[in-house]
Coordinates of C-alpha atoms in Angstrom, one line a residue:
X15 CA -11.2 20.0 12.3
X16 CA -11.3 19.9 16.1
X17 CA -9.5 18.3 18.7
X18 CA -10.8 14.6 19.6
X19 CA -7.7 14.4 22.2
X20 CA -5.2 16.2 23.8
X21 CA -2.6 15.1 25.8
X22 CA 0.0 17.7 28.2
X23 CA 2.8 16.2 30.1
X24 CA 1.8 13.0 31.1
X25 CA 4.2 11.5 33.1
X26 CA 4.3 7.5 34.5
X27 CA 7.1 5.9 36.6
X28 CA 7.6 2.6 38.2
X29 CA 9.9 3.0 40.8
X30 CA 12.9 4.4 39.2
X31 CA 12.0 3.7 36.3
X32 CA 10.5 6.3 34.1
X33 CA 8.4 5.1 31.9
X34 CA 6.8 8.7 30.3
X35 CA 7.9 12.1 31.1
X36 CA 6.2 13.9 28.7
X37 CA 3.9 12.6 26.5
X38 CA 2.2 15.0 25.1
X39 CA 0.1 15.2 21.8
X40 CA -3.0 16.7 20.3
X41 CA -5.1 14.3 17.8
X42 CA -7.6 15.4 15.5
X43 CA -11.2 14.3 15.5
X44 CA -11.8 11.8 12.7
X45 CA -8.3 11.2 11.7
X46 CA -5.8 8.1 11.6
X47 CA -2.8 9.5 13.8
X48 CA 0.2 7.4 14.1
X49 CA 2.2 6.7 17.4
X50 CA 5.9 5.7 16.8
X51 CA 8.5 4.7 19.1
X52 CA 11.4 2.3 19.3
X53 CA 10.7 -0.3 22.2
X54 CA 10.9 1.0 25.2
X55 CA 10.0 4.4 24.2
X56 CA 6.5 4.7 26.1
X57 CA 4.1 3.8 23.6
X58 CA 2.8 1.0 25.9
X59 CA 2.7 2.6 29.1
X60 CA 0.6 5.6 27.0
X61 CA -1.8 2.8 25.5
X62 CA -2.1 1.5 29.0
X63 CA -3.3 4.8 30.5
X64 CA -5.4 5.5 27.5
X65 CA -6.9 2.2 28.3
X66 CA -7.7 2.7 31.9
X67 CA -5.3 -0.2 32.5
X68 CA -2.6 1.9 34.2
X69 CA -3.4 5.5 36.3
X70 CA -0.5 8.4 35.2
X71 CA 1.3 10.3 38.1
X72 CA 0.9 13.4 36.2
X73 CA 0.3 15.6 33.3
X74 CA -3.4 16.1 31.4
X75 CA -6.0 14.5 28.9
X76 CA -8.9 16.1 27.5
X77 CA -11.0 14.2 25.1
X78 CA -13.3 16.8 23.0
X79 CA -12.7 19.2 25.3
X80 CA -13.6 17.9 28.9
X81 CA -11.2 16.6 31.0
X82 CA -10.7 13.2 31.5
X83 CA -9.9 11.3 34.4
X84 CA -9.4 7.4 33.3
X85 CA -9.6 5.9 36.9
X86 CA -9.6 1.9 35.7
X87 CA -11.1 0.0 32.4
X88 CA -14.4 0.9 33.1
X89 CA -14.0 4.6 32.5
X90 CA -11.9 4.6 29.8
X91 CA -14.9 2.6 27.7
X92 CA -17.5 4.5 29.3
X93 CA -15.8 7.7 28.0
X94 CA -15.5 6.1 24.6
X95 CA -11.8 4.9 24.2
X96 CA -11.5 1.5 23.5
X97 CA -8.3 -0.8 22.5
X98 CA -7.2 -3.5 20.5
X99 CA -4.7 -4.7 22.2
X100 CA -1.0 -6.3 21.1
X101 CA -1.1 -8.6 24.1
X102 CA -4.3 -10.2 23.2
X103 CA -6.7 -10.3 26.2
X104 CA -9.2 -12.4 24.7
X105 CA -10.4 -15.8 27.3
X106 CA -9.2 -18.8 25.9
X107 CA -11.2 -21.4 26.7
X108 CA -14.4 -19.2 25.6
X109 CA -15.6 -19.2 22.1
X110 CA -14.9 -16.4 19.8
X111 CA -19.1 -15.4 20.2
X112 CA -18.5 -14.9 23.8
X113 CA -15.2 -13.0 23.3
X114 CA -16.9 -10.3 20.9
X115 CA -19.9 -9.7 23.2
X116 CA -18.0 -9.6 26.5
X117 CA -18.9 -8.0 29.4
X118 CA -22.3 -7.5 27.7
X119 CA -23.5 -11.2 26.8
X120 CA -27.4 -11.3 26.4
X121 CA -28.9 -12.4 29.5
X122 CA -32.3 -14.5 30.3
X123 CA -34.1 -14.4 33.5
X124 CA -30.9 -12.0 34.7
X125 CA -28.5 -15.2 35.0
X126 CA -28.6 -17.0 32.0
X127 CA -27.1 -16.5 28.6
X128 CA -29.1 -15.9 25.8
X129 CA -27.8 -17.7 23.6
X130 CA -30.6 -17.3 20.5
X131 CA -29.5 -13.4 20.9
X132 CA -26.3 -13.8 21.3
X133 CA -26.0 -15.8 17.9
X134 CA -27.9 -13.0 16.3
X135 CA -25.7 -10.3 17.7
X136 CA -22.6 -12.0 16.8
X137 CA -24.2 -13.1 13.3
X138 CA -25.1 -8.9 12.7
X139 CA -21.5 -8.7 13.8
X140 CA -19.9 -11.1 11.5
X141 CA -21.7 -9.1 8.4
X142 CA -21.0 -5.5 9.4
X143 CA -17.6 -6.1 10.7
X144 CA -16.7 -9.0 7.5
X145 CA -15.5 -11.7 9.8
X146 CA -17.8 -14.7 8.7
X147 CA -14.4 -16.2 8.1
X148 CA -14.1 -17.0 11.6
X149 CA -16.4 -19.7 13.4
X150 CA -18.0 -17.9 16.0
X151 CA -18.4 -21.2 17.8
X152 CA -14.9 -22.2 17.7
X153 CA -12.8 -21.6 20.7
X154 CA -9.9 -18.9 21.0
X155 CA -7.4 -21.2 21.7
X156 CA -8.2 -23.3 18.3
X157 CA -7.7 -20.3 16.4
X158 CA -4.1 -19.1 15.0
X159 CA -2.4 -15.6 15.9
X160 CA -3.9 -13.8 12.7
X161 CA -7.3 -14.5 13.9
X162 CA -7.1 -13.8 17.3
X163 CA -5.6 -10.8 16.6
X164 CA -8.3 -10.2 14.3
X165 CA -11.4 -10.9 16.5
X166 CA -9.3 -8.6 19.1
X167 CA -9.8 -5.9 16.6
X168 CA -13.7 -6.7 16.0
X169 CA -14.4 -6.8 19.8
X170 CA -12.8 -3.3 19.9
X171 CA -15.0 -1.6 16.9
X172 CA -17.9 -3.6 18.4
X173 CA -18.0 -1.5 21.2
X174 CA -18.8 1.8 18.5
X175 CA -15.7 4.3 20.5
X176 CA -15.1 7.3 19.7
X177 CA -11.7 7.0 19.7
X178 CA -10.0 3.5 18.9
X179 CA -6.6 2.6 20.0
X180 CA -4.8 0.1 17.8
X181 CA -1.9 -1.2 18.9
X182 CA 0.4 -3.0 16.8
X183 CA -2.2 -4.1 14.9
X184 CA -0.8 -5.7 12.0
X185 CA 2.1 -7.5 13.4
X186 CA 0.2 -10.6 13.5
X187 CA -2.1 -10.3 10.5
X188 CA -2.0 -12.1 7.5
X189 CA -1.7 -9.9 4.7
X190 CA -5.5 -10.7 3.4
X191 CA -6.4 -9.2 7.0
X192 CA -4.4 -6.5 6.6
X193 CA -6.3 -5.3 3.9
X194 CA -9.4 -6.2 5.6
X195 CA -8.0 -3.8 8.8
X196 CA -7.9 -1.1 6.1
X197 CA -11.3 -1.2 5.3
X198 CA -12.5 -1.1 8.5
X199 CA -9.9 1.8 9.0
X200 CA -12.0 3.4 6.3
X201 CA -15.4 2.5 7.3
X202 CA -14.8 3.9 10.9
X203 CA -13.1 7.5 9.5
X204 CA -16.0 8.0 7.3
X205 CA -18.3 8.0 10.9
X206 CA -15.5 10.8 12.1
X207 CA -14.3 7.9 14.7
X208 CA -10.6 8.7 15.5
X209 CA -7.9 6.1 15.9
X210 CA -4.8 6.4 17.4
X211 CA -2.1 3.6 15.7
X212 CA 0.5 2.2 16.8
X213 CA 2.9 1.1 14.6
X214 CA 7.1 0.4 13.3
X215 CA 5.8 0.4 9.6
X216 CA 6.1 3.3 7.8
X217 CA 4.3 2.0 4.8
X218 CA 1.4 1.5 7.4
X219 CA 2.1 6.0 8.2
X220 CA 1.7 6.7 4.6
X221 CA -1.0 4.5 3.6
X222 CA -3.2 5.1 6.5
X223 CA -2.6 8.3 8.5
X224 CA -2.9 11.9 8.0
X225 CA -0.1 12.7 11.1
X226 CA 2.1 11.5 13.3
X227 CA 3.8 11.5 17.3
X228 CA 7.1 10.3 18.2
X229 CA 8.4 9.5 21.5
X230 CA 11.8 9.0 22.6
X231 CA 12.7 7.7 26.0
X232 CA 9.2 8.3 27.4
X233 CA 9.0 12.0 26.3
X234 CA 7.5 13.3 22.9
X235 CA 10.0 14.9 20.6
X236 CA 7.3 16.0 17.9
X237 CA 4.1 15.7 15.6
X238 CA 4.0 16.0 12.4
X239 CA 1.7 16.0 9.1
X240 CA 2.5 12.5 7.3
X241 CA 4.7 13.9 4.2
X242 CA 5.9 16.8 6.3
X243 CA 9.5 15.3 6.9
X244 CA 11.0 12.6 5.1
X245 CA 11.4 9.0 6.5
X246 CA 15.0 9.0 7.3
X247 CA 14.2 12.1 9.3
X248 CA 11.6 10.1 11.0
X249 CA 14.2 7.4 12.0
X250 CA 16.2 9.6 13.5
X251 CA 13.5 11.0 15.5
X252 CA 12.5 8.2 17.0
X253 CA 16.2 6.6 17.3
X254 CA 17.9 10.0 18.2
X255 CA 20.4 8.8 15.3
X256 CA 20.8 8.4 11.6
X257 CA 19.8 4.3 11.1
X258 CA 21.3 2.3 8.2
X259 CA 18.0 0.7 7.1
X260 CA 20.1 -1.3 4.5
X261 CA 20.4 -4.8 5.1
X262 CA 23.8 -7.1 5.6
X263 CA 25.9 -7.9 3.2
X264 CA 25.7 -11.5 1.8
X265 CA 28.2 -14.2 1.8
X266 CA 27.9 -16.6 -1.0
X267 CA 27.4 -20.2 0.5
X268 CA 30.1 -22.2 -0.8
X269 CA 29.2 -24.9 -3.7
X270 CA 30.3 -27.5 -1.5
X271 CA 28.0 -26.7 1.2
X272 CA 25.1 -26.5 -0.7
X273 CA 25.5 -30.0 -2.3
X274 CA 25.7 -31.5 1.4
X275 CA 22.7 -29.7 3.2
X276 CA 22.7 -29.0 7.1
X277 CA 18.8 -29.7 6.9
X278 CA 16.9 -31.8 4.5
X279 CA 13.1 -32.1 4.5
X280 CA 12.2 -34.8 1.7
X281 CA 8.7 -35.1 0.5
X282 CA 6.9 -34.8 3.9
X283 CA 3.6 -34.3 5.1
X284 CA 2.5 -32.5 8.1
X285 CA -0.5 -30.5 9.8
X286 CA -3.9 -29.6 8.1
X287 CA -2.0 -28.1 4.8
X288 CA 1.9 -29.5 4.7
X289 CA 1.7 -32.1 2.1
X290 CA 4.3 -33.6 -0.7
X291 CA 7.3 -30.6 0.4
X292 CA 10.7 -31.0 -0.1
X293 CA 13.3 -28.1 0.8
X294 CA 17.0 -27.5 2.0
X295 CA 19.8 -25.4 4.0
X296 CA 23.2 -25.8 3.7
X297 CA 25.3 -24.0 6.1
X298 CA 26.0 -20.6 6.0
X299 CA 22.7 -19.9 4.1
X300 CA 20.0 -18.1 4.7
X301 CA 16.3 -19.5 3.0
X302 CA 13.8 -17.4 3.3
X303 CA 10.0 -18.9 3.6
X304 CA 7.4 -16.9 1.7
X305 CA 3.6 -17.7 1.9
X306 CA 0.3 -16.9 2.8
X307 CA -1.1 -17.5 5.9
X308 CA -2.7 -20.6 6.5
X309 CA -0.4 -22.6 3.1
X310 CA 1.7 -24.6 5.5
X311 CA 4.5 -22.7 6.7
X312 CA 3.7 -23.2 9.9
X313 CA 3.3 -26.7 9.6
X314 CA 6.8 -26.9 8.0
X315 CA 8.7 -25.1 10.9
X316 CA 7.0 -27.4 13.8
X317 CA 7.4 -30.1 11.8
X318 CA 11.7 -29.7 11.6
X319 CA 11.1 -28.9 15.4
X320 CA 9.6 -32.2 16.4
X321 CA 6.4 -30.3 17.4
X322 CA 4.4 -31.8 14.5
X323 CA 4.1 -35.2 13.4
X324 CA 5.3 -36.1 9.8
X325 CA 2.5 -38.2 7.9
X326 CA 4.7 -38.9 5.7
X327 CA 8.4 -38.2 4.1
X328 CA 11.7 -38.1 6.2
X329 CA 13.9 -35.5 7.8
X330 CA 17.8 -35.5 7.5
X331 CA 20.2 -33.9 9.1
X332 CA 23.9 -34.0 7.8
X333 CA 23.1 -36.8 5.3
X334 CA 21.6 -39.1 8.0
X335 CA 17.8 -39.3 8.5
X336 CA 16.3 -38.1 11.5
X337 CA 13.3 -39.6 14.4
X338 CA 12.2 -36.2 15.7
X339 CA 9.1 -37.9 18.4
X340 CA 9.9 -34.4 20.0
X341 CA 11.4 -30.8 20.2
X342 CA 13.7 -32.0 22.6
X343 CA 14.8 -34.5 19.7
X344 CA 15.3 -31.8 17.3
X345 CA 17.3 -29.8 19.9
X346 CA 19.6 -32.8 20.2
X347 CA 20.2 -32.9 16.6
X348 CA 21.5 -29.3 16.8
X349 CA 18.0 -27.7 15.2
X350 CA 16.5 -24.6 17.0
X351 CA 13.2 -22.8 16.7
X352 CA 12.3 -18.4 17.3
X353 CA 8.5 -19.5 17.3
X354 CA 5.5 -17.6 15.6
X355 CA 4.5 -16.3 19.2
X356 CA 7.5 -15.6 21.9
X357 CA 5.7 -15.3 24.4
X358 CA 3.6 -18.4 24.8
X359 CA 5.9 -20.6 23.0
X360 CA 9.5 -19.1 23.4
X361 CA 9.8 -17.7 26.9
X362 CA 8.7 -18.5 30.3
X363 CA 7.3 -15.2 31.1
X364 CA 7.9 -15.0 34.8
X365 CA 11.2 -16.6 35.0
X366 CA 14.6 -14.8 34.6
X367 CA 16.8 -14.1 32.3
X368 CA 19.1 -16.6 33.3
X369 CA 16.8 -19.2 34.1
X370 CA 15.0 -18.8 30.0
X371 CA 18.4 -18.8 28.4
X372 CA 19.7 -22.4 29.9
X373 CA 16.4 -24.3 29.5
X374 CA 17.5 -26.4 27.3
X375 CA 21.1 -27.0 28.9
X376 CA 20.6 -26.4 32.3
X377 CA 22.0 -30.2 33.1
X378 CA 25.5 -28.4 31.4
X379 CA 25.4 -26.1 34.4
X380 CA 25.2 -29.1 37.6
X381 CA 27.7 -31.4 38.9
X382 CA 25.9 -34.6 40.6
X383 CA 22.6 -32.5 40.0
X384 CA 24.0 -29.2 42.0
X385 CA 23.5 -26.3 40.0
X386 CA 26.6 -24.5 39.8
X387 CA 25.0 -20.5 38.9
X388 CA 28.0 -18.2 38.8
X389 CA 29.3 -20.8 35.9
X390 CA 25.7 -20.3 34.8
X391 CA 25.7 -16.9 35.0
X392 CA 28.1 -15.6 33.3
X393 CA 27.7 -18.1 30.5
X394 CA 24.4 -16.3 29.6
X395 CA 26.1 -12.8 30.1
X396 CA 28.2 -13.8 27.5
X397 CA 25.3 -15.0 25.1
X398 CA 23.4 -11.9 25.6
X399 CA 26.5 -9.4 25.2
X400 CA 26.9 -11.2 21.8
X401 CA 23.0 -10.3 21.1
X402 CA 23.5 -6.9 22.4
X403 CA 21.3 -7.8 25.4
X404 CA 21.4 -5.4 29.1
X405 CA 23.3 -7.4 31.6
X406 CA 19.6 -6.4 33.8
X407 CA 18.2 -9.1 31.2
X408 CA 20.1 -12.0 33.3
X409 CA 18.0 -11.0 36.3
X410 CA 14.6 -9.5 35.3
X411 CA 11.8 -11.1 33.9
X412 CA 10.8 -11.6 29.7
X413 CA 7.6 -9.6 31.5
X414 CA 9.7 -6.3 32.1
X415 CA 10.7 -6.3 28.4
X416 CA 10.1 -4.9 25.1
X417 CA 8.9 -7.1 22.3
X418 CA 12.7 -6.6 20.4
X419 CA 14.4 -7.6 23.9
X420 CA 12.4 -10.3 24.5
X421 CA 13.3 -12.0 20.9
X422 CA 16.9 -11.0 21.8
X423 CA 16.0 -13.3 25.0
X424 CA 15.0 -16.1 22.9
X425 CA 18.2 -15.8 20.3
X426 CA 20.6 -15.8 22.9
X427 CA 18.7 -18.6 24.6
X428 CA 19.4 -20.8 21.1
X429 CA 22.8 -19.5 20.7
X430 CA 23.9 -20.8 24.0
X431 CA 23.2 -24.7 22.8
X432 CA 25.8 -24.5 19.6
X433 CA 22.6 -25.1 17.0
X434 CA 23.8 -25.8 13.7
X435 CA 20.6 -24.6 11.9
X436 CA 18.1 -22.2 13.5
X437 CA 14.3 -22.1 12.2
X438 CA 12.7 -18.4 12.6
X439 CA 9.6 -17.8 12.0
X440 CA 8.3 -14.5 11.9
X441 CA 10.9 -12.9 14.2
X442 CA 10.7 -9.0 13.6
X443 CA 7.1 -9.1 14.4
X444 CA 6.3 -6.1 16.5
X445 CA 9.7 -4.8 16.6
X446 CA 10.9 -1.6 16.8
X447 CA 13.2 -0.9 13.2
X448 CA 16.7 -0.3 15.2
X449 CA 16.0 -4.2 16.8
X450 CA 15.1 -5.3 13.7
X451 CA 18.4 -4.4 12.0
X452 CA 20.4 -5.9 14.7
X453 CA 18.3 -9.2 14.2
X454 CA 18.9 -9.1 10.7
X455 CA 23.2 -8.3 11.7
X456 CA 22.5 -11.2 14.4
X457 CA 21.5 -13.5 11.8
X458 CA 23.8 -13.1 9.3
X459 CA 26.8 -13.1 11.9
X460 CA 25.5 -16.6 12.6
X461 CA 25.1 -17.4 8.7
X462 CA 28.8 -16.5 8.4
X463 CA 30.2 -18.8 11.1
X464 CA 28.4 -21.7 9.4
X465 CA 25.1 -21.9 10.6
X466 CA 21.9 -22.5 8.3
X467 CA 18.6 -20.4 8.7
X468 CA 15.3 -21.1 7.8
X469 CA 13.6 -17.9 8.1
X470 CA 9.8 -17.2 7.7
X471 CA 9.0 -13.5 6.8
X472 CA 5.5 -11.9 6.6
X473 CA 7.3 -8.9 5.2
X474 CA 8.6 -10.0 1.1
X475 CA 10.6 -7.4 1.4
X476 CA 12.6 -8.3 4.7
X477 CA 12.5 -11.7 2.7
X478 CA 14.3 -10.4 -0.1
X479 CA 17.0 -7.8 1.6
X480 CA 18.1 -10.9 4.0
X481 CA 17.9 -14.1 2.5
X482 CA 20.0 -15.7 0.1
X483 CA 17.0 -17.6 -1.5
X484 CA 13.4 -17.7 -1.1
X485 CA 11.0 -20.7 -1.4
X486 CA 7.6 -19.6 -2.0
X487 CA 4.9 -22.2 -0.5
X488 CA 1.4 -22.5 -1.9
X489 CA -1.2 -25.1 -0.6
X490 CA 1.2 -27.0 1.1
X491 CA 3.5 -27.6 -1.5
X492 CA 6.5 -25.4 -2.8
X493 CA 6.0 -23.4 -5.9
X494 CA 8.9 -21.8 -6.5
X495 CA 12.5 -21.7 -5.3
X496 CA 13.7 -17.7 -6.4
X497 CA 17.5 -16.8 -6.0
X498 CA 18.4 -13.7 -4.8
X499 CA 19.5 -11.9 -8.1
X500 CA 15.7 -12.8 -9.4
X501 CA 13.9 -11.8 -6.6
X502 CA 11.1 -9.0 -6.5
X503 CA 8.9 -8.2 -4.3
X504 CA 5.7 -8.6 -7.4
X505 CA 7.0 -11.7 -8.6
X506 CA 7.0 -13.4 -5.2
X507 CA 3.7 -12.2 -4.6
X508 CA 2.2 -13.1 -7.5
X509 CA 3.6 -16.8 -6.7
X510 CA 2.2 -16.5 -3.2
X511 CA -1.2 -16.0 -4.6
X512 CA -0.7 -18.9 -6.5
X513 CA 0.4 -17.4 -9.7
X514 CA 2.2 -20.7 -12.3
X515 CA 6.3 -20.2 -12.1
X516 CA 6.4 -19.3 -15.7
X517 CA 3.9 -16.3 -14.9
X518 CA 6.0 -14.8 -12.0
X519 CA 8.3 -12.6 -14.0
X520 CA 11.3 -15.5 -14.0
X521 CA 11.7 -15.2 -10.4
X522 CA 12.0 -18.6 -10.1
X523 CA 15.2 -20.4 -9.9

């Protein structure tokens, strides 16, 4: 098999920062080759100048043979590289036709748009690509995170490259369109395309790819076949350590607690799906939220927010029931929200450190409305020392962050306003596996000192190693509340496919 790329010593530094060193790496031509990486390790900044996005100050790339010289977008596509990215760069107030045919929308009379071609382009898409799920009229910004990330995909193997760059590609894909990414996968090896993935699951390295790169503080510390070493070795390739990949240890909520609840939702109704649901945390528990996308989980966790309307039903809080017109309601009442996306809806992207963590409490910080910032300051130096947070974080931006320090950003935002019960959805979602396990030992430090989680999971089995119990939500509704002890990773799927309680292997409770 030949070479589709090789790269030698490229190197990429902003400032004094060095972003690569050495990235170097040779990738067969047809094959599914895995890029791994905690955050922070380079992967980006390689994706970047793979992409055109970002010019290297040194080193090589040939692609089949010839060198390559990616001076901006343009030539990185024309060369036949293109890239789905994590960061989708889709237009928002566009509709999902115009995203997938971008820059190269039918034209009439050389000004207009097409639009009888376009509609049969995107139509020819829909069936060879198997996304007439999604309404190609509908715009981006109507659609949820598993589908923009999945029309972000479909513009990229629209474009027929020769090599595809995937990037993080299933961190915010249901699990039906993860499947539906590995058919494509297929379809596009079987045409000898190559695709360079990056990814922090290793069940996604042994399912997909035939090898794999590591880098490690922006340099490349080795390739290998997948199967050549073993996992743990991997982990300590990419971490420079051994990692405990176990989870916490669990404290048993006390009875007490669990028969006077933090956080009640009684029989409420909410959203498209949310409809007749009725769940509980008591403090010092962790409940885990299991479900397909699209059943209402969503719904549920901007509903205890004050980000979604109830239809119907009531919310309590410590035994008293609870008006939330707003999230700054819910805040109030000691409830906090890690949100599906970080970025849009838990950080202000180009605002410090400081400034993100005391957005909710910045009046705590003023005397007769002067802000009083070396009390402010080393307020959140504490917070973010007790989520193992850089004291740089106080001053730089979200922006100049990895995905795992950015969702420390966000905890130790939360943690500095006391909540008494935090609601995380999805928070290990493109997250390198050290982060993840200090989220997990985050968590259950704050489970232990009384605080109640509601915690939504597309992974069962981060669900299972974390949480104490597990409701499984179907169409809305819940279907089955599984203890700990009774939890497997078949039995919750089968009730997240819908499956009757008494045909889920016992697993519920």
């Amino acid at each position: 098999m030949s070479d589709a790329m090789r790269l030698t010593g490229v190197r990429k530094s902003y400032g004094p920062t060095v972003a690569l060193s050495d990235a170097s790496m040779t990738v067969a031509e047809g094959a599914v080759h895995a890029l791994l990486g905690e955050n922070g390790a380079g992967k980006s900044t390689l994706v970047k100048i793979l992409s055109g996005l970002v010019k290297p100050d040194g080193g090589s790339i040939t692609l089949f043979g010839q060198d390559l010289d990616l001076a901006g977008r343009a030539a990185s596509s024309a060369a036949g590289i293109e890239t789905a990215f994590q960061e989708i760069p889709l237009v928002p107030d566009l509709s999902v036709a115009d995203n997938l045919l971008m820059p190269d929308l039918p034209l009439r009379l050389g000004m207009f748009v097409d639009r009888k071609r376009a509609s049969e382009r995107v139509r020819t898409l829909q069936d060879d690509l198997e996304i007439a799920d999604i309404d190609p009229r509908a715009l981006v910004s109507e659609l949820d995170l598993s589908q923009r990330q999945k029309v972000e995909i479909a513009r990229a193997i629209s474009r027929r490259p020769r090599i595809l760059v995937l990037d993080e590609p299933t961190a915010a894909l249901s699990r039906a369109d993860v499947d539906w990414l590995g058919r494509r996968i297929a379809a596009l090896t079987a045409t000898a395309t190559t695709i360079i993935l990056v990814t922090h699951r290793m069940s996604e390295v042994h399912d997909l790819c035939s090898a794999m790169s590591i880098l490690r503080n922006g340099a490349h510390v080795g390739s290998f076949g997948v199967g050549e070493i073993s996992d743990d070795e991997v982990f300590r390739h990419i971490m420079g350590r051994s990692v405990d990949v176990s989870f916490p240890p669990r404290a048993v909520p006390k009875a007490k607690a669990r028969a006077n609840p933090l956080l009640e939702a009684v029989d409420i109704a909410a959203g498209r799906k949310m409809r007749g649901l009725t769940m509980s945390v008591a403090a010092g528990e962790i409940v885990g939220v299991a479900g397909l996308q699209g059943m209402g989980q969503l719904d549920l966790f901007n509903a205890l927010f004050g980000a979604e309307r109830l239809r119907a039903g009531r919310i309590v809080v410590d035994g008293k029931e609870a008006h939330f017109g707003a999230p700054a309601d819910a805040i109030a009442a000691g409830i906090a929200l890690v949100p599906e996306d970080r970025k849009i809806q838990g950080l202000a992207m180009n605002r410090s450190g400081v400034e993100n963590a005391t957005l909710p409490i910045v009046g705590d910080f003023s005397t007769f409305g002067i802000l009083r910032n070396g009390r402010e300051r080393r307020a959140v130096d504490r917070s973010f020392a007790s989520v193992n947070l850089h004291p740089r974080a106080l001053h730089q931006t979200p922006a100049e962050f990895s995905g795992g320090n950015q969702q420390k950003i966000v905890l130790g935002k939360w943690l500095m306003t006391q909540c008494r019960c935090l609601l995380v959805f999805d928070p290990t979602r493109g997250v390198d596996i050290g982060t993840k396990h200090e989220i997990y030992a985050l968590l259950r430090r704050y489970a232990e000192g009384g605080g109640g989680i509601l915690f939504h999971s597309t992974e069962v089995s981060e669900l299972i190693g974390l949480c104490d119990r597990i409701l499984v939500i179907y169409e809305g509704r819940v279907i089955g509340a599984v203890p700990h002890a009774d939890a497997t990773e078949a039995g919750i799927g089968a009730l997240m496919m819908g499956a009757a309680a008494q045909d889920a292997e016992r697993v519920t409770a």
